[in-house]
């Protein structure tokens, strides 16, 4: 995949990027100045864009879906206290997948009744921790968790709200590593095998669980036309089937997350409000057809809330030409702050932020500084041939699954997260220091 920075103004990936006097600006701010002020590698996040993305969902929900329907931010996309506060103030709930994400939400003062707790392997300790934290709803992934949760809730003399994670048997046509809805998924209990029926009946027998409804999540970075509509059809048919079978009618149906974002120009743009309107239409039609009430709907967007609100800045360490073979542009970060190309070959758009007016005429691989040949941010891109050591490079659309997937590999300090807001900037997560790296070593 290649890009031509020359065509940038007409084909900007995202409304929050533009260029001025040969420089890339992000959220109206000069990226070169930000790199100088905060150092690199640097995660930038545009708070106004995050809020804008939240509102795309909340407005469409208000307009098209039954009262009490709720947007949950999937915090695994980027979890830190500042993020929790932003989505809280936008009225979203939170989807969490670990004690660590629960702790983060708690520390941010996030209202626990708006927290939904996912995960296919919650330990007894995780379950106890979440109950004591007052997590609003468990999304129960299987029978073992169900029974452990019943026991722990009973011990506390509580009736815990739960959703049951059902596998609808839908292939979202995305990367295998982020597909979760197909019948052989590690997540949830399958309709196709008949196991979901038994799971629901068992859950309904538990005295300390309140089964509020069903959850399904088909996959991530989904563009395929009607994947949520198909989820609605499959899940509403299942609701009808279970009502006939045992009289149970859910109040809530959680459709999961997954709308894709544009990493490169060739990715389609998704009109989220239009999508939600069409999901709502499908829902109402199928409810009518099956003589079912329309349940409250939940969705759990992660990527589409934060991905295009993020950008990573790096400093070029070397431009290496292997005569007759290829060129590498090496930067001061890599798979330790962004493992997504190494994990699933994710695409990215990259710019030399100080040379936006130079022709992008040099084919190269943008690679990191980790001791792995697989430490590639993006292969086969075009950069200006004027690129040299000390230049600042931007990798766009890194707001989701970058900071949250960062590791300490090679003992590289995790970069800071700097939030941009209305022309100003502030540190939302400090960068690690060398002392932070050895903090837990004995
Ligand atoms: C990952 C995940 C999400 C968020 O997916 P995005 O593609 O980031 O929107 C939501 N719900 C569940 C259960 C998930 O596993």
mmCIF file of N, CA, C and O in Angstrom, residues 127-136 138 149-161 207-210:
data_model
loop_
_atom_site.group_PDB
_atom_site.id
_atom_site.type_symbol
_atom_site.label_atom_id
_atom_site.label_comp_id
_atom_site.label_asym_id
_atom_site.label_seq_id
_atom_site.Cartn_x
_atom_site.Cartn_y
_atom_site.Cartn_z
ATOM 1 N N UNK A 127 -13.358 -12.463 39.555
ATOM 2 C CA UNK A 127 -14.800 -12.367 39.802
ATOM 3 C C UNK A 127 -15.069 -11.698 41.145
ATOM 4 O O UNK A 127 -15.909 -10.793 41.253
ATOM 5 N N UNK A 128 -14.317 -12.112 42.155
ATOM 6 C CA UNK A 128 -14.484 -11.520 43.488
ATOM 7 C C UNK A 128 -14.131 -10.029 43.456
ATOM 8 O O UNK A 128 -14.851 -9.188 44.012
ATOM 9 N N UNK A 129 -13.039 -9.706 42.782
ATOM 10 C CA UNK A 129 -12.602 -8.309 42.689
ATOM 11 C C UNK A 129 -13.677 -7.439 42.035
ATOM 12 O O UNK A 129 -14.006 -6.353 42.520
ATOM 13 N N UNK A 130 -14.238 -7.959 40.937
ATOM 14 C CA UNK A 130 -15.243 -7.181 40.198
ATOM 15 C C UNK A 130 -16.527 -7.027 41.005
ATOM 16 O O UNK A 130 -17.154 -5.959 40.994
ATOM 17 N N UNK A 131 -16.915 -8.074 41.712
ATOM 18 C CA UNK A 131 -18.112 -7.984 42.564
ATOM 19 C C UNK A 131 -17.895 -6.936 43.647
ATOM 20 O O UNK A 131 -18.771 -6.102 43.902
ATOM 21 N N UNK A 132 -16.730 -6.977 44.277
ATOM 22 C CA UNK A 132 -16.457 -6.028 45.360
ATOM 23 C C UNK A 132 -16.320 -4.601 44.833
ATOM 24 O O UNK A 132 -16.594 -3.641 45.548
ATOM 25 N N UNK A 133 -15.903 -4.486 43.572
ATOM 26 C CA UNK A 133 -15.813 -3.150 42.964
ATOM 27 C C UNK A 133 -17.202 -2.617 42.592
ATOM 28 O O UNK A 133 -17.352 -1.439 42.298
ATOM 29 N N UNK A 134 -18.187 -3.513 42.573
ATOM 30 C CA UNK A 134 -19.546 -3.083 42.247
ATOM 31 C C UNK A 134 -19.815 -2.980 40.758
ATOM 32 O O UNK A 134 -20.689 -2.203 40.322
ATOM 33 N N UNK A 135 -19.078 -3.749 39.968
ATOM 34 C CA UNK A 135 -19.279 -3.751 38.513
ATOM 35 C C UNK A 135 -20.747 -4.022 38.185
ATOM 36 O O UNK A 135 -21.353 -4.958 38.712
ATOM 37 N N UNK A 136 -21.312 -3.189 37.309
ATOM 38 C CA UNK A 136 -22.746 -3.243 37.032
ATOM 39 C C UNK A 136 -23.212 -4.540 36.413
ATOM 40 O O UNK A 136 -24.258 -5.073 36.778
ATOM 41 N N UNK A 138 -21.879 -8.381 34.525
ATOM 42 C CA UNK A 138 -20.908 -9.348 34.011
ATOM 43 C C UNK A 138 -21.426 -9.875 32.673
ATOM 44 O O UNK A 138 -22.601 -10.239 32.578
ATOM 45 N N UNK A 149 -19.450 -17.339 39.466
ATOM 46 C CA UNK A 149 -20.081 -16.049 39.765
ATOM 47 C C UNK A 149 -21.291 -16.241 40.680
ATOM 48 O O UNK A 149 -21.483 -15.485 41.643
ATOM 49 N N UNK A 150 -22.091 -17.264 40.414
ATOM 50 C CA UNK A 150 -23.243 -17.558 41.277
ATOM 51 C C UNK A 150 -22.772 -17.778 42.714
ATOM 52 O O UNK A 150 -23.349 -17.227 43.659
ATOM 53 N N UNK A 151 -21.716 -18.560 42.872
ATOM 54 C CA UNK A 151 -21.209 -18.862 44.217
ATOM 55 C C UNK A 151 -20.709 -17.594 44.913
ATOM 56 O O UNK A 151 -21.042 -17.340 46.078
ATOM 57 N N UNK A 152 -19.936 -16.794 44.190
ATOM 58 C CA UNK A 152 -19.369 -15.569 44.790
ATOM 59 C C UNK A 152 -20.458 -14.543 45.099
ATOM 60 O O UNK A 152 -20.410 -13.862 46.131
ATOM 61 N N UNK A 153 -21.441 -14.425 44.192
ATOM 62 C CA UNK A 153 -22.546 -13.479 44.430
ATOM 63 C C UNK A 153 -23.366 -13.958 45.625
ATOM 64 O O UNK A 153 -23.775 -13.152 46.474
ATOM 65 N N UNK A 154 -23.587 -15.278 45.705
ATOM 66 C CA UNK A 154 -24.320 -15.855 46.839
ATOM 67 C C UNK A 154 -23.625 -15.575 48.154
ATOM 68 O O UNK A 154 -24.258 -15.192 49.146
ATOM 69 N N UNK A 155 -22.320 -15.732 48.157
ATOM 70 C CA UNK A 155 -21.514 -15.475 49.352
ATOM 71 C C UNK A 155 -21.694 -14.026 49.821
ATOM 72 O O UNK A 155 -21.609 -13.740 51.008
ATOM 73 N N UNK A 156 -21.918 -13.143 48.889
ATOM 74 C CA UNK A 156 -22.105 -11.724 49.229
ATOM 75 C C UNK A 156 -23.583 -11.367 49.360
ATOM 76 O O UNK A 156 -23.918 -10.194 49.508
ATOM 77 N N UNK A 157 -24.423 -12.374 49.224
ATOM 78 C CA UNK A 157 -25.860 -12.157 49.332
ATOM 79 C C UNK A 157 -26.360 -11.108 48.339
ATOM 80 O O UNK A 157 -27.142 -10.230 48.689
ATOM 81 N N UNK A 158 -25.870 -11.208 47.114
ATOM 82 C CA UNK A 158 -26.180 -10.222 46.086
ATOM 83 C C UNK A 158 -26.842 -10.896 44.900
ATOM 84 O O UNK A 158 -26.611 -12.066 44.634
ATOM 85 N N UNK A 159 -27.639 -10.137 44.183
ATOM 86 C CA UNK A 159 -28.137 -10.625 42.902
ATOM 87 C C UNK A 159 -27.435 -9.811 41.826
ATOM 88 O O UNK A 159 -27.640 -8.604 41.719
ATOM 89 N N UNK A 160 -26.563 -10.442 41.082
ATOM 90 C CA UNK A 160 -25.711 -9.752 40.111
ATOM 91 C C UNK A 160 -26.339 -9.769 38.733
ATOM 92 O O UNK A 160 -26.759 -10.810 38.240
ATOM 93 N N UNK A 161 -26.384 -8.585 38.114
ATOM 94 C CA UNK A 161 -26.865 -8.509 36.728
ATOM 95 C C UNK A 161 -25.839 -9.131 35.772
ATOM 96 O O UNK A 161 -24.636 -8.860 35.884
ATOM 97 N N UNK A 207 -30.064 -18.474 41.537
ATOM 98 C CA UNK A 207 -30.810 -17.526 42.364
ATOM 99 C C UNK A 207 -30.116 -16.169 42.538
ATOM 100 O O UNK A 207 -30.777 -15.177 42.827
ATOM 101 N N UNK A 208 -28.795 -16.115 42.383
ATOM 102 C CA UNK A 208 -28.088 -14.862 42.635
ATOM 103 C C UNK A 208 -27.673 -14.138 41.360
ATOM 104 O O UNK A 208 -26.846 -13.233 41.392
ATOM 105 N N UNK A 209 -28.250 -14.569 40.246
ATOM 106 C CA UNK A 209 -27.955 -13.888 38.985
ATOM 107 C C UNK A 209 -29.249 -13.367 38.378
ATOM 108 O O UNK A 209 -30.271 -14.062 38.377
ATOM 109 N N UNK A 210 -29.174 -12.129 37.894
ATOM 110 C CA UNK A 210 -30.299 -11.570 37.148
ATOM 111 C C UNK A 210 -29.885 -11.540 35.675
ATOM 112 O O UNK A 210 -28.989 -10.769 35.288
#
